Amino acid sequence: MRPRFLIAKGGITSSDVGVKALHVKRATVIGHLQPGGPVWYTGPESKFPGFVYVIFSSNAEKDDTLKKAVEQLLNPAKACWAKQSGGWDA
């Protein structure tokens, strides 16, 4: 089963998830959901090619940052990065 998206928080955690779990070797950064939360499309070699992967630093600025990110991912038409990149098939 392919998830619609994945959010990881923390530098080491995000790296381990990306490299070890998702097998990402290349990705395209298409924008940000929230400050400090870049949106990646994973490369063709990854476990889920063209997958939306969002990384947040361990010190994401506000308590509701992750909540807002999930809301945007569930409704990408309202996300500014989706408008710029053309969105994705969710």
mmCIF file with all atom_site columns, C-alpha atoms in Angstrom:
data_model
loop_
_atom_site.group_PDB
_atom_site.id
_atom_site.type_symbol
_atom_site.label_atom_id
_atom_site.label_alt_id
_atom_site.label_comp_id
_atom_site.label_asym_id
_atom_site.label_entity_id
_atom_site.label_seq_id
_atom_site.pdbx_PDB_ins_code
_atom_site.Cartn_x
_atom_site.Cartn_y
_atom_site.Cartn_z
_atom_site.occupancy
_atom_site.B_iso_or_equiv
_atom_site.pdbx_formal_charge
_atom_site.auth_seq_id
_atom_site.auth_comp_id
_atom_site.auth_asym_id
_atom_site.auth_atom_id
_atom_site.pdbx_PDB_model_num
ATOM 1  C CA . MET A 1 1  ? 0.000  0.000  0.000   1.00 0.00 ? 1  MET A CA 1
ATOM 2  C CA . ARG A 1 2  ? 1.292  3.462  -0.907  1.00 0.00 ? 2  ARG A CA 1
ATOM 3  C CA . PRO A 1 3  ? 0.581  6.266  1.577   1.00 0.00 ? 3  PRO A CA 1
ATOM 4  C CA . ARG A 1 4  ? -0.436 9.685  0.259   1.00 0.00 ? 4  ARG A CA 1
ATOM 5  C CA . PHE A 1 5  ? 2.415  11.474 2.050   1.00 0.00 ? 5  PHE A CA 1
ATOM 6  C CA . LEU A 1 6  ? 4.842  11.221 4.949   1.00 0.00 ? 6  LEU A CA 1
ATOM 7  C CA . ILE A 1 7  ? 6.004  13.829 7.449   1.00 0.00 ? 7  ILE A CA 1
ATOM 8  C CA . ALA A 1 8  ? 9.203  13.344 9.447   1.00 0.00 ? 8  ALA A CA 1
ATOM 9  C CA . LYS A 1 9  ? 10.476 15.576 12.242  1.00 0.00 ? 9  LYS A CA 1
ATOM 10 C CA . GLY A 1 10 ? 14.062 15.906 13.420  1.00 0.00 ? 10 GLY A CA 1
ATOM 11 C CA . GLY A 1 11 ? 17.320 15.816 11.480  1.00 0.00 ? 11 GLY A CA 1
ATOM 12 C CA . ILE A 1 12 ? 18.509 12.295 12.264  1.00 0.00 ? 12 ILE A CA 1
ATOM 13 C CA . THR A 1 13 ? 14.998 10.856 12.147  1.00 0.00 ? 13 THR A CA 1
ATOM 14 C CA . SER A 1 14 ? 14.256 12.526 8.807   1.00 0.00 ? 14 SER A CA 1
ATOM 15 C CA . SER A 1 15 ? 17.529 11.294 7.358   1.00 0.00 ? 15 SER A CA 1
ATOM 16 C CA . ASP A 1 16 ? 16.961 7.722  8.536   1.00 0.00 ? 16 ASP A CA 1
ATOM 17 C CA . VAL A 1 17 ? 13.398 7.660  7.227   1.00 0.00 ? 17 VAL A CA 1
ATOM 18 C CA . GLY A 1 18 ? 14.434 9.105  3.870   1.00 0.00 ? 18 GLY A CA 1
ATOM 19 C CA . VAL A 1 19 ? 17.538 7.001  3.294   1.00 0.00 ? 19 VAL A CA 1
ATOM 20 C CA . LYS A 1 20 ? 16.832 3.758  5.143   1.00 0.00 ? 20 LYS A CA 1
ATOM 21 C CA . ALA A 1 21 ? 13.053 3.405  4.890   1.00 0.00 ? 21 ALA A CA 1
ATOM 22 C CA . LEU A 1 22 ? 12.201 5.239  1.665   1.00 0.00 ? 22 LEU A CA 1
ATOM 23 C CA . HIS A 1 23 ? 15.534 4.515  -0.125  1.00 0.00 ? 23 HIS A CA 1
ATOM 24 C CA . VAL A 1 24 ? 15.743 8.115  -1.377  1.00 0.00 ? 24 VAL A CA 1
ATOM 25 C CA . LYS A 1 25 ? 18.900 8.924  -3.295  1.00 0.00 ? 25 LYS A CA 1
ATOM 26 C CA . ARG A 1 26 ? 17.462 11.929 -5.160  1.00 0.00 ? 26 ARG A CA 1
ATOM 27 C CA . ALA A 1 27 ? 14.518 14.216 -4.547  1.00 0.00 ? 27 ALA A CA 1
ATOM 28 C CA . THR A 1 28 ? 13.111 17.420 -5.946  1.00 0.00 ? 28 THR A CA 1
ATOM 29 C CA . VAL A 1 29 ? 12.224 20.125 -3.443  1.00 0.00 ? 29 VAL A CA 1
ATOM 30 C CA . ILE A 1 30 ? 9.014  21.719 -4.693  1.00 0.00 ? 30 ILE A CA 1
ATOM 31 C CA . GLY A 1 31 ? 8.360  24.240 -1.929  1.00 0.00 ? 31 GLY A CA 1
ATOM 32 C CA . HIS A 1 32 ? 7.442  24.562 1.738   1.00 0.00 ? 32 HIS A CA 1
ATOM 33 C CA . LEU A 1 33 ? 4.237  23.771 3.624   1.00 0.00 ? 33 LEU A CA 1
ATOM 34 C CA . GLN A 1 34 ? 5.211  25.763 6.693   1.00 0.00 ? 34 GLN A CA 1
ATOM 35 C CA . PRO A 1 35 ? 8.479  27.572 7.488   1.00 0.00 ? 35 PRO A CA 1
ATOM 36 C CA . GLY A 1 36 ? 11.164 24.928 7.844   1.00 0.00 ? 36 GLY A CA 1
ATOM 37 C CA . GLY A 1 37 ? 9.052  22.192 6.234   1.00 0.00 ? 37 GLY A CA 1
ATOM 38 C CA . PRO A 1 38 ? 10.257 21.534 2.677   1.00 0.00 ? 38 PRO A CA 1
ATOM 39 C CA . VAL A 1 39 ? 8.117  19.348 0.426   1.00 0.00 ? 39 VAL A CA 1
ATOM 40 C CA . TRP A 1 40 ? 10.031 16.752 -1.568  1.00 0.00 ? 40 TRP A CA 1
ATOM 41 C CA . TYR A 1 41 ? 9.069  14.547 -4.487  1.00 0.00 ? 41 TYR A CA 1
ATOM 42 C CA . THR A 1 42 ? 11.152 11.407 -4.141  1.00 0.00 ? 42 THR A CA 1
ATOM 43 C CA . GLY A 1 43 ? 13.267 10.157 -7.036  1.00 0.00 ? 43 GLY A CA 1
ATOM 44 C CA . PRO A 1 44 ? 12.610 7.167  -9.304  1.00 0.00 ? 44 PRO A CA 1
ATOM 45 C CA . GLU A 1 45 ? 14.905 4.868  -7.299  1.00 0.00 ? 45 GLU A CA 1
ATOM 46 C CA . SER A 1 46 ? 12.984 5.317  -4.062  1.00 0.00 ? 46 SER A CA 1
ATOM 47 C CA . LYS A 1 47 ? 10.502 2.908  -2.538  1.00 0.00 ? 47 LYS A CA 1
ATOM 48 C CA . PHE A 1 48 ? 7.662  5.202  -3.665  1.00 0.00 ? 48 PHE A CA 1
ATOM 49 C CA . PRO A 1 49 ? 8.761  7.218  -6.740  1.00 0.00 ? 49 PRO A CA 1
ATOM 50 C CA . GLY A 1 50 ? 7.175  10.673 -6.914  1.00 0.00 ? 50 GLY A CA 1
ATOM 51 C CA . PHE A 1 51 ? 6.142  10.401 -3.277  1.00 0.00 ? 51 PHE A CA 1
ATOM 52 C CA . VAL A 1 52 ? 5.478  13.513 -1.163  1.00 0.00 ? 52 VAL A CA 1
ATOM 53 C CA . TYR A 1 53 ? 7.896  13.613 1.782   1.00 0.00 ? 53 TYR A CA 1
ATOM 54 C CA . VAL A 1 54 ? 7.936  16.571 4.174   1.00 0.00 ? 54 VAL A CA 1
ATOM 55 C CA . ILE A 1 55 ? 10.770 17.198 6.615   1.00 0.00 ? 55 ILE A CA 1
ATOM 56 C CA . PHE A 1 56 ? 10.595 19.413 9.681   1.00 0.00 ? 56 PHE A CA 1
ATOM 57 C CA . SER A 1 57 ? 13.441 20.356 11.967  1.00 0.00 ? 57 SER A CA 1
ATOM 58 C CA . SER A 1 58 ? 13.221 19.124 15.538  1.00 0.00 ? 58 SER A CA 1
ATOM 59 C CA . ASN A 1 59 ? 12.493 22.667 16.661  1.00 0.00 ? 59 ASN A CA 1
ATOM 60 C CA . ALA A 1 60 ? 9.505  23.403 14.415  1.00 0.00 ? 60 ALA A CA 1
ATOM 61 C CA . GLU A 1 61 ? 8.481  26.874 15.473  1.00 0.00 ? 61 GLU A CA 1
ATOM 62 C CA . LYS A 1 62 ? 4.906  26.532 16.700  1.00 0.00 ? 62 LYS A CA 1
ATOM 63 C CA . ASP A 1 63 ? 2.923  23.809 18.411  1.00 0.00 ? 63 ASP A CA 1
ATOM 64 C CA . ASP A 1 64 ? 0.414  23.678 15.560  1.00 0.00 ? 64 ASP A CA 1
ATOM 65 C CA . THR A 1 65 ? 2.956  23.596 12.711  1.00 0.00 ? 65 THR A CA 1
ATOM 66 C CA . LEU A 1 66 ? 2.595  19.863 12.086  1.00 0.00 ? 66 LEU A CA 1
ATOM 67 C CA . LYS A 1 67 ? -1.195 20.045 12.354  1.00 0.00 ? 67 LYS A CA 1
ATOM 68 C CA . LYS A 1 68 ? -1.277 22.792 9.731   1.00 0.00 ? 68 LYS A CA 1
ATOM 69 C CA . ALA A 1 69 ? 1.050  20.782 7.495   1.00 0.00 ? 69 ALA A CA 1
ATOM 70 C CA . VAL A 1 70 ? -1.242 17.745 7.620   1.00 0.00 ? 70 VAL A CA 1
ATOM 71 C CA . GLU A 1 71 ? -4.263 19.929 6.846   1.00 0.00 ? 71 GLU A CA 1
ATOM 72 C CA . GLN A 1 72 ? -2.469 21.335 3.790   1.00 0.00 ? 72 GLN A CA 1
ATOM 73 C CA . LEU A 1 73 ? -1.424 17.888 2.601   1.00 0.00 ? 73 LEU A CA 1
ATOM 74 C CA . LEU A 1 74 ? -4.988 16.634 2.896   1.00 0.00 ? 74 LEU A CA 1
ATOM 75 C CA . ASN A 1 75 ? -6.174 19.619 0.828   1.00 0.00 ? 75 ASN A CA 1
ATOM 76 C CA . PRO A 1 76 ? -3.269 20.412 -1.541  1.00 0.00 ? 76 PRO A CA 1
ATOM 77 C CA . ALA A 1 77 ? -5.309 22.794 -3.704  1.00 0.00 ? 77 ALA A CA 1
ATOM 78 C CA . LYS A 1 78 ? -5.059 25.335 -0.875  1.00 0.00 ? 78 LYS A CA 1
ATOM 79 C CA . ALA A 1 79 ? -1.311 24.900 -0.358  1.00 0.00 ? 79 ALA A CA 1
ATOM 80 C CA . CYS A 1 80 ? 0.854  27.559 -2.012  1.00 0.00 ? 80 CYS A CA 1
ATOM 81 C CA . TRP A 1 81 ? 3.509  24.989 -3.065  1.00 0.00 ? 81 TRP A CA 1
ATOM 82 C CA . ALA A 1 82 ? 0.860  22.890 -4.819  1.00 0.00 ? 82 ALA A CA 1
ATOM 83 C CA . LYS A 1 83 ? -0.344 25.896 -6.811  1.00 0.00 ? 83 LYS A CA 1
ATOM 84 C CA . GLN A 1 84 ? 3.228  26.637 -7.881  1.00 0.00 ? 84 GLN A CA 1
ATOM 85 C CA . SER A 1 85 ? 4.080  23.054 -8.822  1.00 0.00 ? 85 SER A CA 1
ATOM 86 C CA . GLY A 1 86 ? 0.727  21.968 -10.225 1.00 0.00 ? 86 GLY A CA 1
ATOM 87 C CA . GLY A 1 87 ? -0.109 19.801 -7.208  1.00 0.00 ? 87 GLY A CA 1
ATOM 88 C CA . TRP A 1 88 ? -0.029 16.036 -7.205  1.00 0.00 ? 88 TRP A CA 1
ATOM 89 C CA . ASP A 1 89 ? -2.431 13.157 -7.651  1.00 0.00 ? 89 ASP A CA 1
ATOM 90 C CA . ALA A 1 90 ? -3.504 12.417 -4.098  1.00 0.00 ? 90 ALA A CA 1
#
